[in-house]
Amino acid sequence: MKNTSKIVAGLFSVAMLFTSCNNSDSSTKSNGALSSSAAEKVYVAPGEHDEFYAFISGGFSGQLAVYGLPSGRLFKVIPVFSVDAEKAYGFNEETKPMLNTSHGFIPWDDAHHPDISQTAGELDGRYVYINGNNTPRIAKIDLTTFETTEIIEIPNSAGNHSSSYVTENTEYVVAGTRFGVPVPQRDISIKEYKGNFKGALSFIKVDQEDGGMEIDFQILMPGFDYDKAHPGRGDSHGWFFFTTYNTEEAHTLLEVNASQNDKDFIAAVNWQKIAEYVKNGGGKKMPANYAHNVYDEHTHSATSTMKKEVLVVDPTEVPGAFYFLPTPKSPHGCDVDPSGEYIVGSGKLSADVTVHSFSKMIKAIEDKKFAGEAYGIPILDFEAIHAGSVKQAGLGPLHTEFDGKGYGYTTFFISSEVVKWKLGTWEVIDRKPTYYSVGHLMIPGGNSRKPFGKYALAMNKITKDRYLPTGPEVTQSAQLYDITGEKMELLLDFPTIGEPHYAAGIPADMIKGKSKKLYKLEDNKHPYAALSDADTKVVRDGNTVHIYMTMIRSHFSPDNIEGVKVGDKVYFHVTNLEQDYDVPHGVSIIGANTSELLIMPGQTETFAWEPKQVGVWPFYCTDFCSALHQEMQGYVRVSPKSSNIELSWSLGEDDEDEDEE
Amino acid sequence: MKRSRIIMIIGALLPLGLFIFPLWNITLEAPQYPIPLGMNIYINDFADANPHDIKNINIMNHYVGMKYIPDAIPEFKIFPAGILISSFIGLIIGFKLNFKWFLGWFILMITLSLAGMYDFYLWEHDYGHNLDPKAIMKFTNADGTVMGFQPPLFGTRDILNFKAHSYPRFGALFLALGMGLSFLSYFIGKKESRQRVAT
């Protein structure tokens, strides 16, 4: 009898176990032990640092946000393609050239795919590259200053979307065009799209010393839409893979007309071969017009240079360098596993994830297993290159990253989930919902040879009811999953800036020690810098007035300026003389038709002011810098245009002194 | 050469370490300074413990009317000369004169060190009390007198939001060791001379 009751009790508790398991699986709102451990996993105590940096693209905000993982805390929004009044990016005289293009100054773009520089296929944490989608550009962000230090415009391109991915040793940053356009641009009927429009794939050579960019060559591919891209790794190093859609070459109602072909392509491009071809004089120089903007850390200023020529390559002239891999249903994500063997194409109108084998691809090329050709580029036989498919994994696969332990993690937009599957067997291991409609996901290093497979970050397009409502426009979000176990575990979701298209993550220890604390005054080579109070002055040149001003806790020098007249153009060149960590000062003046300046220690920045009214106008420090911050202010006297008051400037002069003058 | 002389000579040479290592250090801690501000005092220089520390100490201190830490003070000429001369004298004593002079050198060095400390105290006192009458912030003690901001001569003291530490550094250790050895050499020399008398 006793034994029976023990057995019954035992069964009962087993049943309880199952029930509770089911509960925690089916309901994410469980308040059980699981959710409390999720809180612990993302809790970073005050004063402690996160384990990873996440650089999350701002999409239509044009910027790049820096978050910590696992906490999801936002540290900085790095202005890249959009003006930022807070940081004076695109407003001060120094950074205006950064946003120059062949179309003139552009205050905005759509920032998509950040990628961290690599050495030997592993993250090296020197730079982040990111693409501007609308007016095609690639930007470089320096990870010692966390500032945008270079932007290069991409000619002959439109919808710069299959960008900005780096090769294994950051030899190249690659930028592919999403929208076919006439090359060169000309006045032709849109109906003449087919065969006349081109898709340029640009290979931007990276200077190994300073990360600087220069377009080495552009491949003028057929006018398909090149959607996403990924470099080969290991054995496939030297190749680049681009997904395509609209192989139909439709130019109107693409949602229907570009979805007719059962299979589109992944374009396999042997860039090493083409680089060699170009080096030996191959390709053709064509006239172009594109901006190359470089920010110098010592002059604290950017310069914009217009480039007038670009080298283009006709793919039919480099046999053996281009192949099309048929891939079902308008593939979006194009991802290569850490070994370099598997090329994953996510047919976004499909339920399957298609995986090609690099070694089979090479063999198919050797065996000439072609299924035809398109514009002179051989199409490989699907069966000959197909490694396998993750079957019925979900709806609308978009993008895959890897954990380095033999698993792929693919996002499914339509069925709104992340699916974990096994490389080689293609079986689905786990699936977890996202809230809602996930785009990309990111595992730190998850697109490199060495992923840090601890977390996956899913980036969602839609949040609806997930947060407190804020009117019709609500935030986008990122969701953090623990991927250390067999099953993924949702730990956290947090709002993001703009629309996060993609992110790049890196262990914090790899870069945080290199983060600059300040700019050294002795390295300041700004032409209008005043490196001490003795250098301050006000100089008139016709209607232009240059004020060489300094700022240090807690005053400006000079802080009284007279002799400015209505109609003058007054440049405030302001140098922050501080040499202490985290002591920026800001400045602006009434009626300035531009943003404040926010000047880091040791830096010089300039804003222009065109006084329109007679009077005495105060300026002040806009960053609470010190106990005497409120006293950090000054005046500019503006006299009528006809006035003959001479320029004068001072700091700390008593009234008596002035009487003596 | 006798053991006592060797020790005396080493003792006379050790203070030269002051030309390499700082004599003293003053460190200021506050919550906003996770890496504290610090100044190393050499016999011929005030130096930043971390880049720009002195500049930042000056910026802090100007709020309460303290003067800027000077680039140079007369002591920076006197101290090195004093050390060179006394080491030279110590060497002459070590090579030529008898052990009683060893004690003499020790006493000389004690006197010089005390004088140096007193001079340092005077400078500190002036630095902490001779405040600009137009100081931005004026603080008074509980008894109504003007608050001074003198760092401690030796030890740790709270000054407003800062905790100030003032302690000897490696150079001072060299000096003390040198003096200690001269003192030791006196006793060894004494013992050696007795042994000689005995034999």
Coordinates of C-alpha atoms in Angstrom, one line a residue, chain B:
Chain B
M1 CA 87.8 47.1 1.3
K2 CA 86.1 46.9 4.7
R3 CA 82.5 45.9 4.8
S4 CA 81.4 49.2 6.5
R5 CA 83.0 51.3 3.8
I6 CA 81.2 49.3 1.0
I7 CA 77.9 49.8 2.8
M8 CA 78.6 53.5 3.4
I9 CA 79.4 53.9 -0.3
I10 CA 76.3 52.2 -1.4
G11 CA 74.4 54.3 1.1
A12 CA 75.8 57.5 -0.3
L13 CA 74.9 56.4 -3.9
L14 CA 71.3 55.3 -3.2
P15 CA 69.8 58.9 -2.9
L16 CA 70.8 59.3 -6.6
G17 CA 67.7 57.2 -7.2
L18 CA 65.8 60.4 -6.7
F19 CA 66.8 61.5 -10.1
I20 CA 64.9 58.5 -11.5
F21 CA 62.0 57.9 -9.2
P22 CA 59.5 60.4 -7.7
L23 CA 60.0 61.4 -4.1
W24 CA 56.4 61.9 -3.2
N25 CA 52.9 61.5 -4.6
I26 CA 49.6 63.4 -3.9
T27 CA 46.5 61.6 -5.2
L28 CA 43.0 63.1 -5.2
E29 CA 40.0 60.7 -5.3
A30 CA 36.4 61.6 -6.0
P31 CA 33.4 59.7 -7.4
Q32 CA 33.7 61.6 -10.7
Y33 CA 37.3 60.5 -11.0
P34 CA 37.2 56.7 -11.3
I35 CA 40.8 57.1 -12.2
P36 CA 42.0 59.5 -9.5
L37 CA 43.9 62.6 -10.2
G38 CA 47.5 62.4 -9.1
M39 CA 50.7 64.4 -9.0
N40 CA 54.2 62.8 -8.7
I41 CA 56.8 65.1 -7.0
Y42 CA 60.3 64.6 -8.3
I43 CA 63.2 66.5 -6.8
N44 CA 63.2 68.6 -10.0
D45 CA 59.6 68.4 -11.3
F46 CA 55.9 68.1 -10.7
A47 CA 54.6 65.4 -13.0
D48 CA 51.2 64.0 -14.0
A49 CA 50.4 60.6 -12.6
N50 CA 48.2 60.2 -15.6
P51 CA 48.2 62.5 -18.6
H52 CA 46.9 66.0 -17.9
D53 CA 46.3 65.4 -14.2
I54 CA 48.0 68.6 -13.0
K55 CA 46.0 70.6 -15.5
N56 CA 42.8 69.0 -14.2
I57 CA 43.9 69.5 -10.6
N58 CA 44.4 73.2 -11.4
I59 CA 40.9 73.4 -13.0
M60 CA 39.3 71.8 -9.9
N61 CA 41.3 74.0 -7.5
H62 CA 40.6 77.3 -9.2
Y63 CA 37.0 77.1 -8.1
V64 CA 38.2 77.6 -4.5
G65 CA 40.8 80.1 -5.4
M66 CA 43.9 78.0 -5.2
K67 CA 46.8 79.0 -7.3
Y68 CA 48.0 76.9 -10.3
I69 CA 50.6 74.4 -9.4
P70 CA 53.7 76.1 -10.7
D71 CA 55.7 74.7 -13.6
A72 CA 58.9 75.3 -11.7
I73 CA 59.9 76.3 -8.1
P74 CA 63.4 77.3 -6.8
E75 CA 63.6 74.0 -4.9
F76 CA 63.8 72.2 -8.3
K77 CA 67.3 73.7 -8.6
I78 CA 68.3 73.4 -4.9
F79 CA 67.2 69.9 -4.3
P80 CA 69.1 68.2 -7.1
A81 CA 72.2 70.1 -6.2
G82 CA 71.8 69.2 -2.5
I83 CA 71.4 65.5 -3.4
L84 CA 74.5 65.6 -5.7
I85 CA 76.6 67.4 -3.2
S86 CA 75.6 65.2 -0.2
S87 CA 76.1 62.0 -2.2
F88 CA 79.5 63.3 -3.2
I89 CA 80.4 64.1 0.4
G90 CA 79.1 60.7 1.3
L91 CA 81.4 59.0 -1.2
I92 CA 84.4 61.0 0.1
I93 CA 83.5 59.9 3.6
G94 CA 83.0 56.3 2.5
F95 CA 86.4 56.1 0.7
K96 CA 88.6 58.3 2.9
L97 CA 87.3 59.1 6.4
N98 CA 86.6 56.9 9.4
F99 CA 83.4 55.4 10.6
K100 CA 82.5 58.3 12.9
W101 CA 82.0 60.4 9.8
F102 CA 79.5 57.9 8.6
L103 CA 77.3 58.9 11.5
G104 CA 78.0 62.5 10.7
W105 CA 76.7 62.0 7.1
F106 CA 73.6 60.3 8.5
I107 CA 72.9 63.2 10.7
L108 CA 73.5 65.6 7.8
M109 CA 71.0 63.7 5.7
I110 CA 68.4 63.6 8.5
T111 CA 68.8 67.4 8.9
L112 CA 68.5 68.0 5.1
S113 CA 65.5 65.7 4.8
L114 CA 63.7 67.4 7.7
A115 CA 64.5 70.8 6.2
G116 CA 63.1 69.5 2.9
M117 CA 59.9 68.3 4.6
Y118 CA 59.5 71.6 6.3
D119 CA 59.9 73.5 3.1
F120 CA 57.4 71.2 1.4
Y121 CA 55.0 71.9 4.4
L122 CA 55.4 75.6 3.9
W123 CA 54.7 75.4 0.2
E124 CA 51.6 73.1 0.8
H125 CA 50.4 75.5 3.5
D126 CA 50.7 78.5 1.2
Y127 CA 49.1 76.5 -1.6
G128 CA 46.2 75.5 0.6
H129 CA 45.6 78.8 2.4
N130 CA 46.8 81.6 0.2
L131 CA 43.6 81.8 -1.7
D132 CA 42.4 84.2 -4.4
P133 CA 40.1 86.7 -2.6
K134 CA 37.8 86.5 -5.7
A135 CA 37.5 82.8 -5.4
I136 CA 34.4 81.4 -7.0
M137 CA 33.5 79.3 -4.0
K138 CA 34.4 80.3 -0.5
F139 CA 34.1 77.8 2.4
T140 CA 34.4 78.4 6.1
N141 CA 35.1 76.1 9.0
A142 CA 32.6 75.6 11.8
D143 CA 34.3 78.3 13.7
G144 CA 33.8 80.8 10.9
T145 CA 37.4 80.9 9.7
V146 CA 38.2 80.5 6.1
M147 CA 38.6 76.9 5.1
G148 CA 42.0 75.9 3.8
F149 CA 42.7 73.1 1.3
Q150 CA 46.1 72.1 2.3
P151 CA 46.8 68.5 1.4
P152 CA 48.2 66.4 4.3
L153 CA 52.0 66.3 4.7
F154 CA 51.7 62.6 5.2
G155 CA 48.6 60.5 5.2
T156 CA 45.0 60.8 4.0
R157 CA 42.6 63.6 4.5
D158 CA 39.1 64.5 3.2
I159 CA 39.0 67.9 1.5
L160 CA 35.5 68.8 0.4
N161 CA 34.4 66.1 -2.2
F162 CA 38.0 64.9 -2.5
K163 CA 40.0 62.4 -0.5
A164 CA 43.6 63.5 -0.6
H165 CA 46.4 61.0 -0.1
S166 CA 50.0 62.1 0.4
Y167 CA 52.6 59.4 0.6
P168 CA 56.3 58.9 -0.2
R169 CA 57.2 57.1 -3.4
F170 CA 60.1 55.0 -4.6
G171 CA 62.6 57.9 -4.6
A172 CA 62.0 58.5 -0.9
L173 CA 62.6 54.8 -0.3
F174 CA 66.0 55.1 -2.0
L175 CA 66.8 58.1 0.2
A176 CA 65.7 56.4 3.4
L177 CA 67.6 53.2 2.5
G178 CA 70.7 55.2 1.8
M179 CA 70.4 56.9 5.1
G180 CA 69.7 53.6 6.9
L181 CA 72.8 52.0 5.3
S182 CA 75.0 54.9 6.5
F183 CA 73.6 54.5 10.0
L184 CA 74.3 50.7 9.8
S185 CA 77.8 51.3 8.4
Y186 CA 78.6 53.4 11.4
F187 CA 77.8 50.4 13.7
I188 CA 79.6 47.9 11.5
G189 CA 82.6 50.3 11.3
K190 CA 82.6 50.7 15.1
K191 CA 82.6 46.9 15.5
E192 CA 85.4 46.5 12.9
S193 CA 87.5 49.1 14.6
R194 CA 87.0 47.3 18.0
Q195 CA 88.0 44.0 16.4
R196 CA 91.1 45.7 15.0
V197 CA 92.0 47.1 18.5
A198 CA 91.3 43.6 20.0
T199 CA 93.6 41.9 17.5

